[in-house]
Short mmCIF file of C-alpha atoms and ligand atoms in Angstrom, two decimals:
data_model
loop_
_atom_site.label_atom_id
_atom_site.label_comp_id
_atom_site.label_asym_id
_atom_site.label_seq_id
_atom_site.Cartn_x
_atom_site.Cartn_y
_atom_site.Cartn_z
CA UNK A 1 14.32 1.16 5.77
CA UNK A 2 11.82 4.15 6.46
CA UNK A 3 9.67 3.74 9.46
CA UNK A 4 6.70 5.62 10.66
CA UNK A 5 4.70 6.15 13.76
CA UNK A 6 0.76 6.09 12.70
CA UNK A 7 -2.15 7.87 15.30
CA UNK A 8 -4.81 6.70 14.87
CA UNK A 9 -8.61 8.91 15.20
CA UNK A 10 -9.83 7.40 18.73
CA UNK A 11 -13.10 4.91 18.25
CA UNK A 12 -15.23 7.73 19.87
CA UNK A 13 -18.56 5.40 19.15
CA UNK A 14 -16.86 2.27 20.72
CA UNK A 15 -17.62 0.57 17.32
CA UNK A 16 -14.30 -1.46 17.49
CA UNK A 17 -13.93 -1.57 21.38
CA UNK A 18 -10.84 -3.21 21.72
CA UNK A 19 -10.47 -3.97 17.91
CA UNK A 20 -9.50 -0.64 16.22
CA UNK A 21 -5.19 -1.17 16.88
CA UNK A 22 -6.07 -4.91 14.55
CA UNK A 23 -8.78 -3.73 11.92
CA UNK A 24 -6.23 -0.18 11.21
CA UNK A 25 -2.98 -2.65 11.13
CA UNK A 26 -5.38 -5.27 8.70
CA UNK A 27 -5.77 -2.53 6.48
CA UNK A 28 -2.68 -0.56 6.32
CA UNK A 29 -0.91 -4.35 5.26
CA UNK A 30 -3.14 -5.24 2.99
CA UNK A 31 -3.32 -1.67 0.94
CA UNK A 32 0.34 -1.51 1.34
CA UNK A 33 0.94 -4.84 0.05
CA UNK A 34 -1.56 -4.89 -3.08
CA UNK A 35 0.16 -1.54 -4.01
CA UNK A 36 3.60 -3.34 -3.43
CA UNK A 37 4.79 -1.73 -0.74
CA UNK A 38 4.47 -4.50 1.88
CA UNK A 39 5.42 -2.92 5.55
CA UNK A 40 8.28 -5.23 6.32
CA UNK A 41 8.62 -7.13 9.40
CA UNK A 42 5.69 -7.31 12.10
CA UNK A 43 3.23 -3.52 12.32
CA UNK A 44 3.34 -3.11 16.21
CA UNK A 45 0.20 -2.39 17.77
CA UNK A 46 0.45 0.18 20.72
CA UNK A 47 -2.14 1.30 23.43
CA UNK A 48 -1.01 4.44 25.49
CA UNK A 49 -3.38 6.17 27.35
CA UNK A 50 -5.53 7.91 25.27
CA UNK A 51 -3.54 7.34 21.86
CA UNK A 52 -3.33 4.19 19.84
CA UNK A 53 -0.54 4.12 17.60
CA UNK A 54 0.84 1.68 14.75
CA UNK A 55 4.38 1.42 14.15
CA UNK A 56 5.71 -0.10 10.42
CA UNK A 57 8.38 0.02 8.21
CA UNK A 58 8.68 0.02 4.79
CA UNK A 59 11.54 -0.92 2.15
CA UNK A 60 12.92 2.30 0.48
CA UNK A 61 13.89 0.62 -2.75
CA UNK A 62 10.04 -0.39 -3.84
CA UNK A 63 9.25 3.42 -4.13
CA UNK A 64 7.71 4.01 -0.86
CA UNK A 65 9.19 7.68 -0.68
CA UNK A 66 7.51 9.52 2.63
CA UNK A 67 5.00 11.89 -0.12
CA UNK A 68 3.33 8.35 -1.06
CA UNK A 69 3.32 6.62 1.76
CA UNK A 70 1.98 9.90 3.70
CA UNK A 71 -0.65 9.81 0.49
CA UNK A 72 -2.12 6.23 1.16
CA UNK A 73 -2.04 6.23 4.97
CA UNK A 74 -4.07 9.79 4.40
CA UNK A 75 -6.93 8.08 2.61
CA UNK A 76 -7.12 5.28 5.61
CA UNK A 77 -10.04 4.82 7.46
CA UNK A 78 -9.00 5.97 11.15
CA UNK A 79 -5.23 8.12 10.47
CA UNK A 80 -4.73 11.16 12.77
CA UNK A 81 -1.28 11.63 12.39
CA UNK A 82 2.06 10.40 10.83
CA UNK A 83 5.24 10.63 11.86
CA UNK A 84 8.54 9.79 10.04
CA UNK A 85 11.44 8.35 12.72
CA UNK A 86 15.01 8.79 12.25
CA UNK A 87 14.67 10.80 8.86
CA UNK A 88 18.10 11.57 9.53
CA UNK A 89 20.94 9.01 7.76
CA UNK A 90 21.39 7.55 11.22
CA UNK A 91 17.75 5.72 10.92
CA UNK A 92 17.71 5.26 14.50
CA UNK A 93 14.93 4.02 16.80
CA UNK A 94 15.33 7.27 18.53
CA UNK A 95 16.15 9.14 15.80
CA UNK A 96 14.54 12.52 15.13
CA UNK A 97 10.58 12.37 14.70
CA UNK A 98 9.23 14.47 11.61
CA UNK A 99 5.55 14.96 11.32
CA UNK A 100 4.17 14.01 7.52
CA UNK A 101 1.28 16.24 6.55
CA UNK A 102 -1.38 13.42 5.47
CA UNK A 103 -4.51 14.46 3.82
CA UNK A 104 -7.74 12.98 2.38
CA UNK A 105 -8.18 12.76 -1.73
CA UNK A 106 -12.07 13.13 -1.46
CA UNK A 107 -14.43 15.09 -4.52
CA UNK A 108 -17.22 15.68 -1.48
CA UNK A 109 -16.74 16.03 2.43
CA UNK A 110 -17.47 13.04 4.68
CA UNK A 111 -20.59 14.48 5.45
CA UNK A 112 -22.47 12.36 2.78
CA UNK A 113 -21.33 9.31 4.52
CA UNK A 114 -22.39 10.06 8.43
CA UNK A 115 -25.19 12.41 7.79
CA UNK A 116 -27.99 9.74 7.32
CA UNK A 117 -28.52 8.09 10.81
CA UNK A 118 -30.96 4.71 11.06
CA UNK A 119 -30.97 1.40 12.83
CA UNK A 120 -28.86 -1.33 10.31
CA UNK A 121 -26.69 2.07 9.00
CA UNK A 122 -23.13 -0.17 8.63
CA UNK A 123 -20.67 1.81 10.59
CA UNK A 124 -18.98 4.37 8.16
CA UNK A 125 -15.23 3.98 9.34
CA UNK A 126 -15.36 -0.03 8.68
CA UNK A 127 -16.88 0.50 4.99
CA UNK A 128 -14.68 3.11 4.37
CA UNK A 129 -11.41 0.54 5.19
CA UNK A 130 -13.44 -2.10 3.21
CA UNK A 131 -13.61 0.36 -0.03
CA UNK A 132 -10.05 1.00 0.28
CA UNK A 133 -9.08 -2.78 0.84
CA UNK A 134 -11.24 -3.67 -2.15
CA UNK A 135 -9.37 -0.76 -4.62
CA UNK A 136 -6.02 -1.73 -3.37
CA UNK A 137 -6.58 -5.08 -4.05
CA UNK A 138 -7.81 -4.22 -7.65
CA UNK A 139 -5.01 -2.11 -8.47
CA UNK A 140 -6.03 1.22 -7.95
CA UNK A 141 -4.42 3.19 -5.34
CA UNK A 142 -7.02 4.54 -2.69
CA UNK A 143 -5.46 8.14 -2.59
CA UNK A 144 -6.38 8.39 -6.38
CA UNK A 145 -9.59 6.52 -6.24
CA UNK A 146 -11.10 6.19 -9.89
CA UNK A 147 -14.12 3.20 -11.18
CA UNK A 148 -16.82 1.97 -10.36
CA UNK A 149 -18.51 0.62 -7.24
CA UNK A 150 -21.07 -1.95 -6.68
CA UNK A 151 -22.90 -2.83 -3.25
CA UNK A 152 -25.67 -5.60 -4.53
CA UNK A 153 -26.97 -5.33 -0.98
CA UNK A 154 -26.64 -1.90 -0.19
CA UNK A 155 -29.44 -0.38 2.52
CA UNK A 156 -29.50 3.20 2.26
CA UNK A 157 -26.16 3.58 0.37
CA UNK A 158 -22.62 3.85 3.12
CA UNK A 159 -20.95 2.41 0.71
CA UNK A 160 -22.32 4.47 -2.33
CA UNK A 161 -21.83 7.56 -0.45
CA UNK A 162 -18.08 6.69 0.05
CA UNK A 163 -17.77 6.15 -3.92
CA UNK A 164 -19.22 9.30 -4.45
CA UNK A 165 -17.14 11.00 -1.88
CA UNK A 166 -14.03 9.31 -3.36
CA UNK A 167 -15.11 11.00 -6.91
CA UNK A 168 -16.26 7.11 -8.20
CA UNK A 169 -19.61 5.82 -9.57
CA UNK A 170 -21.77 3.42 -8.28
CA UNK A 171 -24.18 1.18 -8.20
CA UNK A 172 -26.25 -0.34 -5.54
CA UNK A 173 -29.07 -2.80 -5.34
CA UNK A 174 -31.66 -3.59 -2.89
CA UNK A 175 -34.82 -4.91 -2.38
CA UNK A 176 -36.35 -2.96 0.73
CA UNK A 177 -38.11 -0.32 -1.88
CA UNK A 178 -37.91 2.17 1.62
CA UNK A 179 -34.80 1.79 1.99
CA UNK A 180 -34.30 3.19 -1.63
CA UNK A 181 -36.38 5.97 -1.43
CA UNK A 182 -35.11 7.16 1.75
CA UNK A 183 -31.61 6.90 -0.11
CA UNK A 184 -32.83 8.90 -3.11
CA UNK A 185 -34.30 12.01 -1.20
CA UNK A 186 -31.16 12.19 0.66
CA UNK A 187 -29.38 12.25 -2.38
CA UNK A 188 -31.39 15.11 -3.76
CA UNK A 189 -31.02 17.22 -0.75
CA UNK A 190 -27.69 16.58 0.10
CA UNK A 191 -27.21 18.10 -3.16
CA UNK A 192 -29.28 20.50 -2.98
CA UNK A 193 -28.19 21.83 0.44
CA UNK A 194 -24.51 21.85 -1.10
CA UNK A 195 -25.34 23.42 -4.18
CA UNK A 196 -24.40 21.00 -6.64
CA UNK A 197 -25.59 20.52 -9.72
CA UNK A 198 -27.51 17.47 -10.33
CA UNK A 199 -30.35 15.40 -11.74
CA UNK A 200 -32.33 12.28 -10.90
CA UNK A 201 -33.83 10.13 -13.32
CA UNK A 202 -36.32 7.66 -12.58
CA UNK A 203 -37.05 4.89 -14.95
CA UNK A 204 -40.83 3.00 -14.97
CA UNK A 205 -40.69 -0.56 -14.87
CA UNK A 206 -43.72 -2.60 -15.09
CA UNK A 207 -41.83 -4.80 -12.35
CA UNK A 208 -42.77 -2.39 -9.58
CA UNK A 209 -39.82 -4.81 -8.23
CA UNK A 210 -36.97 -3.64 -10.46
CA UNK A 211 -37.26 0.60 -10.15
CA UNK A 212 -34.02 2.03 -11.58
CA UNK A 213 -32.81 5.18 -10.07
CA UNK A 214 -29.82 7.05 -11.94
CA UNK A 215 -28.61 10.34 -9.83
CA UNK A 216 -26.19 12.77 -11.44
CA UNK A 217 -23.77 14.71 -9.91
CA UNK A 218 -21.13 16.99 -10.42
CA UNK A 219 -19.07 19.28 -8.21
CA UNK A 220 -19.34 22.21 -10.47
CA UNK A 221 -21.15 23.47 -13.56
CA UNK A 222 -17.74 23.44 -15.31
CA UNK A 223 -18.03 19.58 -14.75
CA UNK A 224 -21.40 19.26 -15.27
CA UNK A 225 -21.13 21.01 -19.38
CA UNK A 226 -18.33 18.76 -19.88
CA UNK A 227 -19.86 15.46 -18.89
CA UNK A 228 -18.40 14.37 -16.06
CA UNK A 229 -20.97 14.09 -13.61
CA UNK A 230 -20.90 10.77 -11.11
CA UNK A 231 -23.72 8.50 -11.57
CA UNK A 232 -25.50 7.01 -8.71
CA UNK A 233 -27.33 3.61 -10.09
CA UNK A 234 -29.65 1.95 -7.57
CA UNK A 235 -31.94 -1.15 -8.70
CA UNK A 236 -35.24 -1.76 -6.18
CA UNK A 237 -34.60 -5.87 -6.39
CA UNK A 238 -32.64 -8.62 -5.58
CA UNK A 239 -29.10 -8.46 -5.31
CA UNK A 240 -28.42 -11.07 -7.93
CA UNK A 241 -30.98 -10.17 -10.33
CA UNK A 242 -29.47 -11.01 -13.57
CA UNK A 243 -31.67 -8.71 -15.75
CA UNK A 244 -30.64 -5.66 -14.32
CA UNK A 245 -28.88 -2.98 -16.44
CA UNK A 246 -25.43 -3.68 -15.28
CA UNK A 247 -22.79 -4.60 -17.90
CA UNK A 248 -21.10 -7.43 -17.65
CA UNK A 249 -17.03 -6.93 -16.73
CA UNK A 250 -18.03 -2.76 -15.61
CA UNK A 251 -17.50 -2.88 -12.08
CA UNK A 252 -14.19 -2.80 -10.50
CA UNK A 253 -15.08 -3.25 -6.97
CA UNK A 254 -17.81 -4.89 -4.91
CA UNK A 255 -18.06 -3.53 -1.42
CA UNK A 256 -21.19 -5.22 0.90
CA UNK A 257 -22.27 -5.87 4.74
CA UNK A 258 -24.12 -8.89 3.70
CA UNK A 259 -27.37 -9.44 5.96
CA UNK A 260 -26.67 -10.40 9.23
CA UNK A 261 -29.81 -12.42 9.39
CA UNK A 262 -31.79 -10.91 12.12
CA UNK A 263 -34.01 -8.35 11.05
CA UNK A 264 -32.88 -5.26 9.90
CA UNK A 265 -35.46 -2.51 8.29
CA UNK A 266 -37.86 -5.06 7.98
CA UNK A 267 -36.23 -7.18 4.88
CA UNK A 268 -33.62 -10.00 5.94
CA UNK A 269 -34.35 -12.75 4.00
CA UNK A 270 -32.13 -15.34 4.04
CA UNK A 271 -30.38 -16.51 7.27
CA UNK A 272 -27.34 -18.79 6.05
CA UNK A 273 -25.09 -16.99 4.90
CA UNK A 274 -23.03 -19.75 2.36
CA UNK A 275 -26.35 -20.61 1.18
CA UNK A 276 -26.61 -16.43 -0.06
CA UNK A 277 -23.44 -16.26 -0.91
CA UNK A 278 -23.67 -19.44 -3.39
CA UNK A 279 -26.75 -17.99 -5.22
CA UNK A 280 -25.99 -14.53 -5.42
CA UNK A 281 -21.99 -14.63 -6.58
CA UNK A 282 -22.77 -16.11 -10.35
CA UNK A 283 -24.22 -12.77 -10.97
CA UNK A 284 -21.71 -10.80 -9.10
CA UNK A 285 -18.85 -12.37 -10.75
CA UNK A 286 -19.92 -11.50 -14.29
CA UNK A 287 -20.45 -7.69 -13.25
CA UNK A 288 -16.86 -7.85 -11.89
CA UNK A 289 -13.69 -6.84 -14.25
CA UNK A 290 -11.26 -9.48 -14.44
CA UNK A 291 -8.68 -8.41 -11.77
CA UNK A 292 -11.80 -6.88 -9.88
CA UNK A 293 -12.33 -7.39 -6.06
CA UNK A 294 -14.73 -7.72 -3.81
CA UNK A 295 -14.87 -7.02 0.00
CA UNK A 296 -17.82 -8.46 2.34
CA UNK A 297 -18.44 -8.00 5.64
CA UNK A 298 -20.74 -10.74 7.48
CA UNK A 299 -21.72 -12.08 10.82
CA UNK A 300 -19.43 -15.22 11.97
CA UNK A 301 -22.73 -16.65 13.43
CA UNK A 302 -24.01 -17.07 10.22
CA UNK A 303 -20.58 -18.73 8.44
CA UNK A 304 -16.99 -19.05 9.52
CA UNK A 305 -14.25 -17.64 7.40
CA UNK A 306 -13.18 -21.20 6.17
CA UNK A 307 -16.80 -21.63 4.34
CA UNK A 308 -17.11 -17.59 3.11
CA UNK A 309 -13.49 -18.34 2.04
CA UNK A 310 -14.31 -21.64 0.08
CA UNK A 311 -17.69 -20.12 -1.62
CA UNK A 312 -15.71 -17.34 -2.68
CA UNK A 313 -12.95 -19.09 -4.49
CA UNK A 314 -15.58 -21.40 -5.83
CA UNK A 315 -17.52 -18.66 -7.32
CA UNK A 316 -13.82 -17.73 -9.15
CA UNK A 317 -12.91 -14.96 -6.54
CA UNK A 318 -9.37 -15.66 -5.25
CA UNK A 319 -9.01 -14.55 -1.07
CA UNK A 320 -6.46 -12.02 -0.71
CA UNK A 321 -4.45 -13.33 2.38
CA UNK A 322 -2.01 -10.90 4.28
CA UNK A 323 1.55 -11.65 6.26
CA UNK A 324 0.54 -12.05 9.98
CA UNK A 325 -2.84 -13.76 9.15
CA UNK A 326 -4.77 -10.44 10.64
CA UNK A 327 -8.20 -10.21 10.60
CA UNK A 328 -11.17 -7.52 11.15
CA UNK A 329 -12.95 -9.49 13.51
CA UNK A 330 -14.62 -7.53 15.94
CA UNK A 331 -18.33 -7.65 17.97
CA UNK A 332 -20.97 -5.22 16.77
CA UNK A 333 -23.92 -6.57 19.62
CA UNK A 334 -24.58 -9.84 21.54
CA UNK A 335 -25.89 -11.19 17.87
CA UNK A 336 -23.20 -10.11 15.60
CA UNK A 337 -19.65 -11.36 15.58
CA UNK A 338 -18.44 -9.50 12.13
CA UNK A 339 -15.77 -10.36 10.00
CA UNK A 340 -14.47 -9.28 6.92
CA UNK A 341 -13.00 -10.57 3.62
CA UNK A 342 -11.13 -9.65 0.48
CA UNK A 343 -10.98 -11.50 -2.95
CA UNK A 344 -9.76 -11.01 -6.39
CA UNK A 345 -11.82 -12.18 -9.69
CA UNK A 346 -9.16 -13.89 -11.11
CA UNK A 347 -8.18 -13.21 -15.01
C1 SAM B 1 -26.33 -5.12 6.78
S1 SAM B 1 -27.53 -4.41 5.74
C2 SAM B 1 -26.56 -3.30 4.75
C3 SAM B 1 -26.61 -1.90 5.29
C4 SAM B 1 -25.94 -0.87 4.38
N1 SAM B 1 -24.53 -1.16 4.22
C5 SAM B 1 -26.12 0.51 4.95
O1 SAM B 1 -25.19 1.03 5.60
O2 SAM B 1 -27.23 1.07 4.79
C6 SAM B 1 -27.87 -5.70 4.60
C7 SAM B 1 -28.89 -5.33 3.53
O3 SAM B 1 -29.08 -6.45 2.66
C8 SAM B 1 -30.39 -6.38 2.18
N2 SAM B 1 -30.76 -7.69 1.62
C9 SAM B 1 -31.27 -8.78 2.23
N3 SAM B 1 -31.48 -9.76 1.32
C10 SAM B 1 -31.07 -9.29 0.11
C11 SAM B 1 -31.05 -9.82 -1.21
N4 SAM B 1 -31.49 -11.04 -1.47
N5 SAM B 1 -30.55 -9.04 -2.21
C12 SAM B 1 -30.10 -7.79 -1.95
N6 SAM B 1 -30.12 -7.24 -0.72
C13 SAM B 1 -30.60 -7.97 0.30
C14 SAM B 1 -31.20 -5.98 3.40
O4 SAM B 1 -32.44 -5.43 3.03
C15 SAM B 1 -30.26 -4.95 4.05
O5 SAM B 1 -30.57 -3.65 3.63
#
């Protein structure tokens, strides 16, 4: 058995007061599982004065050598440092502790994601752990991120902006047209301000509605002459507008903070949440790959679990379910109690 003492960055913003130890063990199991490298036995959660620490194990014989595990747990949404204990062939408790260099597998820095600042900006650690739940959970390991992202409901872009950063493409979709255009100038200076090469197109519509943004970048010229920029896709409509330019089977994961419904940048429109969920997921479901995921965060005011859980599976996207029955249940404000869940399109 290899086991491993996880820091974890400290919740400096108070986002997860009192929920970070849960949401960071959530998504360690789950990543670790999909890949097949489920932590055996319980992940203890530890408060000690001003650390907060996880503590796992994981079987040697499924491949979990300390260079991957050290690569996945880099790519986690709040890891400050790993440890390896009892290295030695006495795999003691109180064995020798060996730090494990962990590092990030990003194409940009973080910057893109926690630059932008505005009211109804989903927190940037959370969406992060959601992307890498969602990959996981489609087969691709997070530390060598690759496809494409979709966020149907996506604001001005935190989960884009962690695609890009991860070196993916994406696609977002949303019908507050400021929201867009606030999203799109960022885009162009962020670039510019980092010297990358880059282009946006924008694409008339006579549906003032539907305005199609495509953003290229690339991290180098090199890149850019050999056709590998990143695309950046954002629609100005509704999230399951079925006339969009979006193939059917091209995205591999769906990543969303579905409205909370209470007003945010002047454009909730729906306040049950099932009731969204049920019209919106036909649409979603046929831009998914089979063996595609999805990963939605929502406000437990407007649904429970049980009823996001059933709509899901109805709509042919199997919940993922982890040992432990964890959750990433934690309070945002007095009107939002968010949760989060992860399902598979099934084959
Ligand atoms: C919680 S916010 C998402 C914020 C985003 N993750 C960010 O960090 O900027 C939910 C978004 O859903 C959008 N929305 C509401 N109804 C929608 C619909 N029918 N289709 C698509 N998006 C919708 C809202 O305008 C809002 O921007």
């Amino acid at each position: 058995m290899n086991r491993y003492t996880l820091y974890l960055e400290s919740d400096l913003n108070r986002v997860f007061t009192g929920s970070l130890l849960e949401i960071a063990s959530t998504e360690l199991r789950l990543v670790l599982t999909a890949l097949e490298m489920e932590p055996v036995g319980d992940i203890d959660q530890v408060s000690d004065g001003r650390s907060q620490f996880l503590r796992f194990s994981v079987d040697e014989s499924v491949d979990a050598d300390d260079t991957t595990v050290a690569a996945i747990v880099g790519q986690l949404s709040a890891s400050a440092a790993l440890f390896r204990i009892g290295a030695q062939e006495d795999h003691a408790d109180d064995g020798p502790v060996q730090p494990l260099s962990i590092s990030e597998t990003l194409a940009y820095s973080s910057e893109l994601v926690t630059t932008q600042r505005y009211r109804g900006k989903t927190n940037e650690r959370l969406t992060r752990a959601m992307l890498n739940m969602a990959l996981a959970s489609a087969g691709i390991n997070p530390a060598e991120p690759t496809g494409t992202l979709l966020d149907p409901m996506c604001g001005r872009g935190t989960s884009l902006n962690w695609a890009v950063a991860y070196g993916m493409s994406a696609i977002g979709i949303e019908p507050d047209r400021s929201s867009l255009d606030h999203y799109g100038s960022f885009l162009e200076t962020w670039a510019k301000r980092q010297r990358l090469p880059h282009k946006m197109h924008k694409f008339a519509n006579k549906d003032s509605l539907k305005r199609h943004r495509t953003f290229e970048v690339s991290p180098n010229r090199a890149a850019q002459k050999a056709d590998e920029a990143q695309t950046v896709d954002t629609f100005n409509a509704d999230g399951a507008d079925e006339s969009l330019h979006i193939k059917n089977g091209s995205v591999d994961v769906i990543v969303s903070d579905l409205p909370y419904g209470i007003q945010h940048q002047g454009s909730a429109r729906e306040s049950d949440t099932s009731e969204l969920l049920e019209r919106v997921l036909p649409a979603w479901h046929q831009w998914a790959r089979p063996g595609g995921s999805i990963c939605l965060a929502w406000n437990l005011k407007r649904a429970g679990r049980r009823d996001v859980s059933r709509v899901l599976a109805v709509a042919g996207f199997e919940p993922v379910t982890v040992t432990g029955g964890h959750t990433m249940r934690h309070k945002v404000d007095s009107t939002i109690d968010r949760d989060v869940i992860v399902a598979v399109k099934r084959n």
